[in-house]
Every structure is written in structure tokens, then in C-alpha cells.
mmCIF file of C-alpha atoms and ligand atoms in Angstrom:
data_model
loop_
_atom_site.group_PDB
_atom_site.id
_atom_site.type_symbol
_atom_site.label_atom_id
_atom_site.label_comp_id
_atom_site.label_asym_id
_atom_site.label_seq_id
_atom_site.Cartn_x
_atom_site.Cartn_y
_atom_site.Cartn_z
ATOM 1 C CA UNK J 295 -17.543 11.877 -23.036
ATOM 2 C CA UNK J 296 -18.588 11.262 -19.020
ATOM 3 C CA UNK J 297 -22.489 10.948 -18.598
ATOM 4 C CA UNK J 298 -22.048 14.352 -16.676
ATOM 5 C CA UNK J 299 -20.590 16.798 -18.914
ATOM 6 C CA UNK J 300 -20.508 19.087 -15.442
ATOM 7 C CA UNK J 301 -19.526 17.149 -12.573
ATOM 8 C CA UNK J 302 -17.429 18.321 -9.496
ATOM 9 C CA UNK J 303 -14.543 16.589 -11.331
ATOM 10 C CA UNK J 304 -14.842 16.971 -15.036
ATOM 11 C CA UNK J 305 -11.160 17.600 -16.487
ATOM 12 C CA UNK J 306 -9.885 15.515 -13.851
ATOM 13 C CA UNK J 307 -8.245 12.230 -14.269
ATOM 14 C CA UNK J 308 -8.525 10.009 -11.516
ATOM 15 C CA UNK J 309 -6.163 6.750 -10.915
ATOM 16 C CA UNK J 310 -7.569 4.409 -8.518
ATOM 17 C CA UNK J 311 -5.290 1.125 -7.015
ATOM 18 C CA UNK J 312 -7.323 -1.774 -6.528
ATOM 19 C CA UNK J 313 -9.777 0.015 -8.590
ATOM 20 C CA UNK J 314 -11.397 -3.011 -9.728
ATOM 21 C CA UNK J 315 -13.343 -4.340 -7.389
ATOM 22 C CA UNK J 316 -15.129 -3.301 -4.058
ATOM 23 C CA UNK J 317 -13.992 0.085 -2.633
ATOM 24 C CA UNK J 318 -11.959 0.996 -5.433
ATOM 25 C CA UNK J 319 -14.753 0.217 -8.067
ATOM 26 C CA UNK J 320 -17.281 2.022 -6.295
ATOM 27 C CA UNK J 321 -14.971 5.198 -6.072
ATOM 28 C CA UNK J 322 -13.533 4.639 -9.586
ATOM 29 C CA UNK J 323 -17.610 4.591 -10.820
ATOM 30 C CA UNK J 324 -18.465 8.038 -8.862
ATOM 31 C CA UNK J 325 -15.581 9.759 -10.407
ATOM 32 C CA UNK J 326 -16.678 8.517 -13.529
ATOM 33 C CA UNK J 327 -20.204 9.772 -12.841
ATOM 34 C CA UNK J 328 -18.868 13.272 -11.959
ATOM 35 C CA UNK J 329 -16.851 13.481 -14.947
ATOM 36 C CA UNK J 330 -13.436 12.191 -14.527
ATOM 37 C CA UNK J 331 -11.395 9.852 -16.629
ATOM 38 C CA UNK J 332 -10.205 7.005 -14.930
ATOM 39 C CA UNK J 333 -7.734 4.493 -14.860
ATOM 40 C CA UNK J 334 -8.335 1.304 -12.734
ATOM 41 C CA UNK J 335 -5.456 -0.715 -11.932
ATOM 42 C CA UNK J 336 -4.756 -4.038 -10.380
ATOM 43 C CA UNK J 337 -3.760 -7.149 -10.268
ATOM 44 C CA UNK J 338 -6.450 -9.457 -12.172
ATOM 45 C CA UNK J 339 -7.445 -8.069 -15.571
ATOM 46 C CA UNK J 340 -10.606 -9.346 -15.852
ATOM 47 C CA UNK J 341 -12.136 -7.195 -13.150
ATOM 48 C CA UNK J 342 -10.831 -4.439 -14.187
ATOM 49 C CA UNK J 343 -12.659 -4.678 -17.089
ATOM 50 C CA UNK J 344 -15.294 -5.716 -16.164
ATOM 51 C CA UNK J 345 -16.003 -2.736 -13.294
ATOM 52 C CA UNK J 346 -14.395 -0.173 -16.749
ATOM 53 C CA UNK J 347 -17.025 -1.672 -18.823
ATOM 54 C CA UNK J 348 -20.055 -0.314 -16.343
ATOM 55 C CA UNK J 349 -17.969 2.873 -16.245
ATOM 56 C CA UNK J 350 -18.465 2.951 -20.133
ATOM 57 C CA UNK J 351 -21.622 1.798 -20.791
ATOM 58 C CA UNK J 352 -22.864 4.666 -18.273
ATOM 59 C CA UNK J 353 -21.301 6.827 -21.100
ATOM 60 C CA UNK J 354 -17.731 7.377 -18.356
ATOM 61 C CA UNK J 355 -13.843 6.374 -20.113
ATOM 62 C CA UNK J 356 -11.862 4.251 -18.473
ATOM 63 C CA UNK J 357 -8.037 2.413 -18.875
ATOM 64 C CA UNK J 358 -7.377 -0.647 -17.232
ATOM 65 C CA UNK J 359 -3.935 -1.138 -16.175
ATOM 66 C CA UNK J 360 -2.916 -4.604 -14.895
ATOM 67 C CA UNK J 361 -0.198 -4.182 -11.897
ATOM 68 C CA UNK J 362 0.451 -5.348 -8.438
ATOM 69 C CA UNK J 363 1.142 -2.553 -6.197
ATOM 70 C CA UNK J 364 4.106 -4.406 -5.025
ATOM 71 C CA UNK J 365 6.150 -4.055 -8.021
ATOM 72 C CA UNK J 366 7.277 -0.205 -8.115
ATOM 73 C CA UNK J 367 8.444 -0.033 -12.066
ATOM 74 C CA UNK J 368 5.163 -1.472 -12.597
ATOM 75 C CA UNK J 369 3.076 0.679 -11.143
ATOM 76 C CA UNK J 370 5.328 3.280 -12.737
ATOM 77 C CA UNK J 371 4.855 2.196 -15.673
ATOM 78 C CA UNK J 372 0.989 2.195 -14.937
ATOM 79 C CA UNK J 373 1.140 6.079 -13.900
ATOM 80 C CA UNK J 374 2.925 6.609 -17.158
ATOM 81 C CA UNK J 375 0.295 5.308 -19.722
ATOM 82 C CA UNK J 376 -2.267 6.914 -17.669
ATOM 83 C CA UNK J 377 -0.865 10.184 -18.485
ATOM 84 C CA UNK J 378 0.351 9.024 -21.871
ATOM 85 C CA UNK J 379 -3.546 7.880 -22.774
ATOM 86 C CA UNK J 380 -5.379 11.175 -20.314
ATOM 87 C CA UNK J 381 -2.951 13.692 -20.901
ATOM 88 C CA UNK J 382 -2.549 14.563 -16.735
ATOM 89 C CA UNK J 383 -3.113 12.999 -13.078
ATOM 90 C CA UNK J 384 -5.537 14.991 -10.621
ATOM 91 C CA UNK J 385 -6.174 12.414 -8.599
ATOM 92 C CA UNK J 386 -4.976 9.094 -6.746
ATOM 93 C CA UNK J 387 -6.752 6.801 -4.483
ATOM 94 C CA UNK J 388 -4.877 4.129 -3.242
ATOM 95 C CA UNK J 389 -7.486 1.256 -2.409
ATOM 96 C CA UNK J 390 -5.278 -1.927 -3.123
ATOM 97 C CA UNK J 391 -5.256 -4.251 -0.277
ATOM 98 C CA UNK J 392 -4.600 -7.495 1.221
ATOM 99 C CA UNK J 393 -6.429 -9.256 4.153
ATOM 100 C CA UNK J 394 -7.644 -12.071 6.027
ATOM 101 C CA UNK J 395 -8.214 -13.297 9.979
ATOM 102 C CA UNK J 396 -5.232 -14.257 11.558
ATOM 103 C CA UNK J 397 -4.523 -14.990 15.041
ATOM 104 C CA UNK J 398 -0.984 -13.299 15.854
ATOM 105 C CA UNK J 399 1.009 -16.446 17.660
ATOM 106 C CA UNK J 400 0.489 -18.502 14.426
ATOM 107 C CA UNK J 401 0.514 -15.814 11.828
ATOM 108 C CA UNK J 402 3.669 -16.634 9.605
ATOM 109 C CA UNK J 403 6.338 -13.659 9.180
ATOM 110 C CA UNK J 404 5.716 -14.137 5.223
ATOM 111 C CA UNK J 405 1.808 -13.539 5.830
ATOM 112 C CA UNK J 406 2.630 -10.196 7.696
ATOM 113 C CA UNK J 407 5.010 -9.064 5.935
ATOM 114 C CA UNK J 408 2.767 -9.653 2.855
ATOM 115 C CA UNK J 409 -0.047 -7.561 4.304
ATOM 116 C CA UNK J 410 2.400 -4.674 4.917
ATOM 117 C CA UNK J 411 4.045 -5.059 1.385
ATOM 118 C CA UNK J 412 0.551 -4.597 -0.655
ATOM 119 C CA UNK J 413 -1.091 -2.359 1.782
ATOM 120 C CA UNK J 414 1.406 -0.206 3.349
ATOM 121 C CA UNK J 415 4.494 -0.166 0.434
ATOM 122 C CA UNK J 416 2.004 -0.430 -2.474
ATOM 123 C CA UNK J 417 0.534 2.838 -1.289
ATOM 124 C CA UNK J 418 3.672 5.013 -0.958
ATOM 125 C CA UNK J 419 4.772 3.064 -4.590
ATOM 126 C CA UNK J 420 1.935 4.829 -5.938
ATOM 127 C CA UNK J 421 2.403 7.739 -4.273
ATOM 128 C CA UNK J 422 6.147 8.074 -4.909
ATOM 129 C CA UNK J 423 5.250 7.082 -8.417
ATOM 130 C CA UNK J 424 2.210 9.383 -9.155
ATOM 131 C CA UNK J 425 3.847 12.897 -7.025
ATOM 132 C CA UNK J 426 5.674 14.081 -10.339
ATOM 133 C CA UNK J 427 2.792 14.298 -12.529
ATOM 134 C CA UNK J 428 0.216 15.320 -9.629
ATOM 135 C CA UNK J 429 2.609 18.193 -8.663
ATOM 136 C CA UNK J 430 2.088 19.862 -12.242
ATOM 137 C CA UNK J 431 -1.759 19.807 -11.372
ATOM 138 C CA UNK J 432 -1.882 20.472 -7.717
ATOM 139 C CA UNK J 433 -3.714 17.667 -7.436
ATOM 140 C CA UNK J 434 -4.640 15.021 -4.557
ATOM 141 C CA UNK J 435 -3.908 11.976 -2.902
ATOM 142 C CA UNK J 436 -6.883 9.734 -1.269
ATOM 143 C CA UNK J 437 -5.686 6.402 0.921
ATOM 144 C CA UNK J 438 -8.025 4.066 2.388
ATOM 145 C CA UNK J 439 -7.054 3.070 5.893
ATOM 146 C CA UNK J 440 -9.243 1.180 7.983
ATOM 147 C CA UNK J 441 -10.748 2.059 11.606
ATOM 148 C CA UNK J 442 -8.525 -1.406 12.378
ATOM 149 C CA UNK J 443 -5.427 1.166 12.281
ATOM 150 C CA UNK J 444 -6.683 2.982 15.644
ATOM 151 C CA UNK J 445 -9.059 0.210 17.191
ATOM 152 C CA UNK J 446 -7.144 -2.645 18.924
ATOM 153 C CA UNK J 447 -8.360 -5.554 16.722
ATOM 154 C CA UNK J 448 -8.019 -9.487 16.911
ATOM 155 C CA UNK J 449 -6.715 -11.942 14.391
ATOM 156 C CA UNK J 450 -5.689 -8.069 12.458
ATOM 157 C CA UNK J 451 -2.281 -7.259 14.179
ATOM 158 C CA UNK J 452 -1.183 -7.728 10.028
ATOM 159 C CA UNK J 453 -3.651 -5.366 8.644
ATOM 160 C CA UNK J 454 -4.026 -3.139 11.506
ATOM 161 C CA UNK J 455 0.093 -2.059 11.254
ATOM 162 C CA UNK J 456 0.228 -1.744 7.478
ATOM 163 C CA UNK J 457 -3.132 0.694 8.231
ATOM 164 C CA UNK J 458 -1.541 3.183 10.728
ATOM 165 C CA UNK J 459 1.087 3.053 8.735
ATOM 166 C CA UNK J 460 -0.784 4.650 6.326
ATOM 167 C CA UNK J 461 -1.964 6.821 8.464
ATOM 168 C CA UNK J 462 1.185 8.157 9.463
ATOM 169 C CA UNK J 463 1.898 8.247 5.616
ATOM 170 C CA UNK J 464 -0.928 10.327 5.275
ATOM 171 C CA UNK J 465 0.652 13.012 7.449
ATOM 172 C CA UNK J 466 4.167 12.670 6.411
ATOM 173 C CA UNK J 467 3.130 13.322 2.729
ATOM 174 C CA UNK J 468 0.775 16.004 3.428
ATOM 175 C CA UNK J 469 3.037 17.849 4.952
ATOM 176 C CA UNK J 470 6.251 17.284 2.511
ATOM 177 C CA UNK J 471 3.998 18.017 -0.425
ATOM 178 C CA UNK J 472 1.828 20.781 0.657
ATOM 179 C CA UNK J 473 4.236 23.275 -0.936
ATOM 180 C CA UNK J 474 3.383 21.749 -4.309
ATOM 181 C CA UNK J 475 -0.712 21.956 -3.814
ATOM 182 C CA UNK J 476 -0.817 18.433 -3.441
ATOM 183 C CA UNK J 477 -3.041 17.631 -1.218
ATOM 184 C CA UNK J 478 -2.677 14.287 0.689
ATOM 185 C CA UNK J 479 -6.009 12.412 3.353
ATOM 186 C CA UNK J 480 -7.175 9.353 3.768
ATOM 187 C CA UNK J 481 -10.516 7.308 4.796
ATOM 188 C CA UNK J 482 -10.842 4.948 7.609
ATOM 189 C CA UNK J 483 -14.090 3.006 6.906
ATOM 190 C CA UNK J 484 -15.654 0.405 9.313
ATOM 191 C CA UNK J 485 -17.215 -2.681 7.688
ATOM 192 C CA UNK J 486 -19.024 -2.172 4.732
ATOM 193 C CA UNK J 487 -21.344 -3.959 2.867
ATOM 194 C CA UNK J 488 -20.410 -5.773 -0.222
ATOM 195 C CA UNK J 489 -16.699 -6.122 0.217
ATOM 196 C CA UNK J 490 -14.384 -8.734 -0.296
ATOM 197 C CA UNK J 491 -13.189 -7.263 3.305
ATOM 198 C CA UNK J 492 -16.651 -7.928 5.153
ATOM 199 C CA UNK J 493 -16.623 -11.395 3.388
ATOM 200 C CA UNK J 494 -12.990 -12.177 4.992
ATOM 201 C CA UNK J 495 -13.419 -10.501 7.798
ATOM 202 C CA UNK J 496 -17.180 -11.474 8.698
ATOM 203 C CA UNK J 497 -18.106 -15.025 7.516
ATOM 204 C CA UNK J 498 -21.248 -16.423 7.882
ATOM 205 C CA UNK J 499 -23.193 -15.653 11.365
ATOM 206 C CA UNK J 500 -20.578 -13.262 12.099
ATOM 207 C CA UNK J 501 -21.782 -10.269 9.768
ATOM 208 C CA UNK J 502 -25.086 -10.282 11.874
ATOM 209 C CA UNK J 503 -23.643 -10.111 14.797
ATOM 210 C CA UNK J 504 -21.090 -7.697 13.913
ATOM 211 C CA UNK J 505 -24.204 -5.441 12.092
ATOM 212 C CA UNK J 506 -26.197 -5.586 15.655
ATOM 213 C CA UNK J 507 -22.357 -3.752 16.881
ATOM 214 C CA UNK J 508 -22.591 -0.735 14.716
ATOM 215 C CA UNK J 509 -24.006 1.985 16.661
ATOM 216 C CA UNK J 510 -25.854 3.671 13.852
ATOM 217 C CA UNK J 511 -27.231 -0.175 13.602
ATOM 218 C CA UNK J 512 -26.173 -1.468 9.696
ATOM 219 C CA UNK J 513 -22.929 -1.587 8.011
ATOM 220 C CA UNK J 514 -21.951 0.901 5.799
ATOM 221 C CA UNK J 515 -22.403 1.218 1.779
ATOM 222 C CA UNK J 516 -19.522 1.498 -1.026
ATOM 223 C CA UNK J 517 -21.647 4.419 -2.279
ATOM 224 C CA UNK J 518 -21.224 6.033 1.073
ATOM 225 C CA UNK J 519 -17.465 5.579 0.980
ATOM 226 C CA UNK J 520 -17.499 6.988 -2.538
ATOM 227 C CA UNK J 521 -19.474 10.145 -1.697
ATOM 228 C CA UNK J 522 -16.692 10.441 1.291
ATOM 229 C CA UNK J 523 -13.925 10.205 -1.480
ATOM 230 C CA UNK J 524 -15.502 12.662 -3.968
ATOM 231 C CA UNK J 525 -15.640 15.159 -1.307
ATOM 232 C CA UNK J 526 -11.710 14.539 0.193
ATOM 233 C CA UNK J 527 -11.036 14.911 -3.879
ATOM 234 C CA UNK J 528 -12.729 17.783 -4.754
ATOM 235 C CA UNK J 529 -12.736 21.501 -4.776
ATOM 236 C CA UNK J 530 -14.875 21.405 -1.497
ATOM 237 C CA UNK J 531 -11.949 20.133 0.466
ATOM 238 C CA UNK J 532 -9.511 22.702 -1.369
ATOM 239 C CA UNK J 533 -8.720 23.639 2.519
ATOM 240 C CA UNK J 534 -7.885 19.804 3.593
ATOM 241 C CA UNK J 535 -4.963 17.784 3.710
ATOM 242 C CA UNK J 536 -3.378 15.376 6.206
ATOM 243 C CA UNK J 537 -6.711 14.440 7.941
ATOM 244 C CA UNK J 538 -8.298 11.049 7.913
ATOM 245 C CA UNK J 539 -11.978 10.779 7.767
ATOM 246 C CA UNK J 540 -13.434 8.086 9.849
ATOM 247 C CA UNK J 541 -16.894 6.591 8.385
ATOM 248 C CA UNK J 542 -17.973 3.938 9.944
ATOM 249 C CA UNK J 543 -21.295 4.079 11.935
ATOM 250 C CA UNK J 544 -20.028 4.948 14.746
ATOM 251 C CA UNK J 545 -18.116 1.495 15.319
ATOM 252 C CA UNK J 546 -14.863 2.908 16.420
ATOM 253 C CA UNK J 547 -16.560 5.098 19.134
ATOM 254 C CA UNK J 548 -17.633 1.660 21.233
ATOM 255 C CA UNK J 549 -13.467 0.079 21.001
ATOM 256 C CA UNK J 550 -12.410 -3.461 20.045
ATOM 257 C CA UNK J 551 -13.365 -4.924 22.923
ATOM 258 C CA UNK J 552 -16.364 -6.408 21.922
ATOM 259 C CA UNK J 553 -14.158 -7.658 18.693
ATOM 260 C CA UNK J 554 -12.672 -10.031 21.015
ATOM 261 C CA UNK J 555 -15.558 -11.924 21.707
ATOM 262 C CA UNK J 556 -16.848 -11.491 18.413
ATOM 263 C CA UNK J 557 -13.834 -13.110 17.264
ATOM 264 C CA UNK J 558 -12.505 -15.701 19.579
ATOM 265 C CA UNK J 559 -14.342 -18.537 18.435
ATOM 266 C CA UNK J 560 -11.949 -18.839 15.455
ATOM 267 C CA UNK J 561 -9.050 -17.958 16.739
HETATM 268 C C1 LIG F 732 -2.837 -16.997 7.615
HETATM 269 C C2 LIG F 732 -2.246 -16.501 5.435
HETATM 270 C C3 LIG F 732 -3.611 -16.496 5.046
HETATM 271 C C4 LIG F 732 -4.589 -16.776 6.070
HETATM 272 C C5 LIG F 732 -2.396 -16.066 3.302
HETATM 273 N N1 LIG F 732 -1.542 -16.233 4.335
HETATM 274 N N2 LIG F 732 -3.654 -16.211 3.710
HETATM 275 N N3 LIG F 732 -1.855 -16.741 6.705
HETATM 276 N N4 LIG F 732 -4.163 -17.006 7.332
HETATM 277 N N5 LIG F 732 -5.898 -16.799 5.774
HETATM 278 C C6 LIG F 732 -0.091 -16.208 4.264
HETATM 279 C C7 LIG F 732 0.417 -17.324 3.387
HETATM 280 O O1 LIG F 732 0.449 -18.533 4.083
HETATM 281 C C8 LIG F 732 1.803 -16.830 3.021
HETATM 282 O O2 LIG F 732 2.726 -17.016 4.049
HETATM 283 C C9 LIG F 732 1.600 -15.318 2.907
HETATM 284 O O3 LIG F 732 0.387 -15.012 3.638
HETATM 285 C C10 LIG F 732 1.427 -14.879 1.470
HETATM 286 O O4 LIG F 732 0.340 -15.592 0.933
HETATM 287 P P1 LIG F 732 0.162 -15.705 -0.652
HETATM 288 O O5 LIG F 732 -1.131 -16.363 -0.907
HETATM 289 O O6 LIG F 732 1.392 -16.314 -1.269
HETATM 290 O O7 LIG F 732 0.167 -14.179 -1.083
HETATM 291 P P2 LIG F 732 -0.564 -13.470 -2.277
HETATM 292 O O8 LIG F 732 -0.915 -14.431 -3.376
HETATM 293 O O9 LIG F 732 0.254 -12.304 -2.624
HETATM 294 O O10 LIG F 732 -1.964 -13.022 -1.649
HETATM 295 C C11 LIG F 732 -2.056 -11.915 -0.822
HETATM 296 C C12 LIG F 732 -3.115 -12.169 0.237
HETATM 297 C C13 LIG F 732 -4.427 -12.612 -0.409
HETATM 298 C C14 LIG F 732 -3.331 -10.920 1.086
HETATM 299 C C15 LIG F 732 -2.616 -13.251 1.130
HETATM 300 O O11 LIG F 732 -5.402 -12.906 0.572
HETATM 301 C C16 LIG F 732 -4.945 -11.620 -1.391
HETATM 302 O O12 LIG F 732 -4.475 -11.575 -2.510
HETATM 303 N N6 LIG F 732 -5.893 -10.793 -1.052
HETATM 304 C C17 LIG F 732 -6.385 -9.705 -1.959
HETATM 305 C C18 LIG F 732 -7.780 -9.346 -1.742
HETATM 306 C C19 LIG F 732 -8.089 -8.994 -0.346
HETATM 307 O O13 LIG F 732 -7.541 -9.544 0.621
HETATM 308 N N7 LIG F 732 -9.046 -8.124 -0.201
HETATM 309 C C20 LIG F 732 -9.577 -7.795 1.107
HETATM 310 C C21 LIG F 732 -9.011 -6.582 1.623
HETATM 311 S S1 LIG F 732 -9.865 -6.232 3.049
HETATM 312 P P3 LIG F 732 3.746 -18.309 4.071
HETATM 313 O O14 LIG F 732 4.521 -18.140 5.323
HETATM 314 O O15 LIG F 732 2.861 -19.539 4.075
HETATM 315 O O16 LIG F 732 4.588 -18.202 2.844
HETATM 316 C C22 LIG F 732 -9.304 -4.888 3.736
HETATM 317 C C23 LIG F 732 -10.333 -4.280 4.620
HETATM 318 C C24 LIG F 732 -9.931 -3.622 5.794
HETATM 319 O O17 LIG F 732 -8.250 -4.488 3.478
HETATM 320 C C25 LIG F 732 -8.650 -3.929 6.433
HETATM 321 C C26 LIG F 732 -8.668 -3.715 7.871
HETATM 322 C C27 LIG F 732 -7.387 -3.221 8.458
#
């Protein structure tokens, strides 16, 4: 039994890629809290457990399901016993991802191409794999991009094309599954606090400096990005798909200039 017997999404069952840890954990956790079951998958087992143990001691069920988002008949599989164990899929995020600081000229094919596979494939694998069973609920699709898919970034030429092509995804799917009420947006946070992102993306000195960047002056919470997901999965945005939401303090707004020489010192 969830710890809210009436939240926005009790009934639903939520799965949640890279669910886990960071982004995903935080969302998996607020659909927990609002009444979903859900089932966390990725690739190291002991987080998973240990983020679907919070989600049970706060009275919430979870299933852990250990899969890289690479491997299609894997993550198939993972949709399966989801729906085997819940009974249905509502809802998917699709928060696996892959990233570090790379400068482009040195960046080996193998390291973008990796980026794209888990980012960019893994999301339409879970998508592809997940559409069946989400089609017999009218249910929706949730993808975490990154402002980095819009915003002309250094050292992220890897990240920043598997990104807007999510994006593009976004659309695409929204508009080929619309006819079976399955809705399909995505996020686009800036840097966020607490992240295995902001910690490979803004070592040392460089998160200050970067926080002094954000116009709204701090970097973003993963609670923040979860109440942003609970909304994009709910009834309230019955009226929504193939939009992404952009939350991140404004950062976009001021460019990727300033990135550069934020950055250069270890490129
Ligand atoms: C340059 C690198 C590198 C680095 C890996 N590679 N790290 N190249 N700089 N720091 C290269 C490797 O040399 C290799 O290429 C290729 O990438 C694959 O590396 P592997 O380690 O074999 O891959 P794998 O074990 O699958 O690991 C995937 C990973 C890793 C992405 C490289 O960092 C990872 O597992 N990350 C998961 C967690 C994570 O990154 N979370 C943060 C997400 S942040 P060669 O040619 O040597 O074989 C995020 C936030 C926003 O997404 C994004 C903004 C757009």
C-alpha cells in the first residue's frame, strides 16, 4: 500500500530507466509518494535497491529490474515482469544516461557513439518496448533531455546530439502515438544539484562558478525536477504531448557562451 492512498497517481504504475539514482530516483520516489507502483531499472543492482528500499520504508512498492538500456530484449524483458508483477504500465520515464567532459577533436568515435547508444537508443528501446502495454492504458511517456540539446555547449558535442535527438524523438512519438492516448514530452533540466551530472560536468571550483551563471542565482533541485515530472505524467497535463519543458533557472535564456570560458581551462 503507497503512503498516499489518494495521490494524483494512485493505480498507476510507473517504470523509470536509470531509476536508481539521481533524477530517476528522485522521480521514481514522488511517484511513489503519490501512489504509484514503481519499477526502477538499471544497470547496477545495488542502487536500485537501495533508492526501492526508501520507496518502501516510506510505506511505497517498488521492483528493481537490473538492465542496461542498451540491450533491447533486456529491457523487454524488464517491461514484461513489470507488468507480470503490477498488472499494467501508465507510465515511463526514461532517465538513463551517460556523460562526461569531452573536448570534440580528441573525443574517440567509441566514446560518442557510446553516449548516443545509452542516451539516445536506450530511450526509444524503452519506448519501442513499453508502447504495447502503455497503449492498453493510454498512458504516458516522460524523457529527460537536457538544455545541452538546444544550447551550444563545450566538451558536450556527445551528449548534446544524443539530447536533441531525443527531442526530436519526443515529437516523432507524440505524434505517431497520439491516436492511441499515449501521450509522449520530455524535460530539459539545467544543472541540478546532487547529480552524478553536476559532479561530471562541474568539478570542484567549477559548480560555484557555474551557480553565480544561473539567472534565478542557484542550481536547481531533484525535487523540483520531480514535481515537473508528476505534472507532464498526470491528469493535469491530459491536454499535453510533444512539448519539452525547460527547467533550469533561467540558464538557457543567457546561451553557451559563457560555457566556453567556463570550460576552457580543461579542455
Ligand atoms: C573521453 C571517455 C570518457 C571521458 C569514457 N570515454 N569516459 N572519453 N573522456 N571522460 C570513452 C571511453 O574511452 C570509450 O571509448 C567509450 O567512452 C566507452 O567507455 P566505457 O567506459 O567502455 O563505457 P561504459 O562502461 O558503457 O560507460 C559509459 C560511460 C560512463 C558514459 C562512459 O561514464 C557511464 O557509465 N556513465 C553512467 C553515469 C553517468 O554518466 N551519469 C551522468 C549522466 S549526466 P574508447 O574509444 O576508449 O573505447 C547527464 C546530464 C545531462 O546525462 C547531460 C547533458 C546533455
Amino acid at each position: 500500500m503507497s503512503q498516499f492512498k489518494d495521490g494524483i497517481l494512485t493505480g498507476k504504475v510507473a517504470l523509470i530507466t536509470g531509476g536508481g539514482s539521481g533524477l530517476g530516483a528522485g522521480i521514481a520516489r514522488r511517484f511513489a509518494a503519490q501512489g504509484a507502483r514503481v519499477a526502477l531499472l538499471g544497470r547496477t543492482s545495488e542502487k536500485l535497491e537501495a533508492t526501492a528500499a526508501t520507496i518502501r520504508a516510506a510505506g511505497g512498492e517498488a521492483l528493481c529490474v537490473a538492465a542496461d538500456v542498451r540491450d533491447y530484449a533486456a529491457v523487454d524483458e524488464a517491461v514484461r515482469r513489470t507488468v507480470t508483477t503490477f498488472g499494467a504500465l501508465d507510465l515511463l520515464v526514461c532517465s538513463a544516461a551517460g556523460n562526461f567532459l569531452a573536448p570534440a577533436a580528441t573525443l574517440s568515435a567509441n566514446g560518442f557513439r557510446t553516449v548516443v547508444d545509452i542516451d539516445l537508443c536506450g530511450t526509444f528501446n524503452a519506448c519501442r518496448a513499453a508502447y504495447a502495454a502503455l497503449a492498453t492504458r493510454k498512458g504516458a511517456i516522460l524523457h529527460i533531455t537536457a538544455t545541452q540539446a538546444f544550447v551550444p555547449t563545450p566538451l558536450q558535442c556527445h551528449a548534446g546530439a544524443a539530447k536533441a535527438g531525443i527531442e526530436k524523438l519526443t515529437r516523432d512519438l507524440a505524434l505517431e502515438w497520439a491516436g492511441s492516448g499515449v501521450r509522449v514530452n520530455a524535460l530539459a533540466p539545467g544543472p541540478i544539484d546532487d547529480t552524478e551530472g553536476m559532479r561530471r560536468l562541474a568539478p570542484g571550483d567549477m559548480a560555484a562558478t557555474m551557480r553565480r551563471a544561473v539567472p534565478l542565482g542557484r542550481f536547481g533541485t531533484i525535487d523540483e525536477i520531480a514535481d515537473a515530472a508528476l505534472f507532464l505524467c498526470s491528469p493535469a497535463a491530459s491536454w499535453i504531448t510533444g512539448t519539452t519543458l525547460v527547467i533550469d533557472g533561467g540558464t538557457a535564456l543567457a546561451g553557451g557562451a559563457r560555457f566556453l570560458e567556463l570550460l576552457a581551462p580543461t579542455s
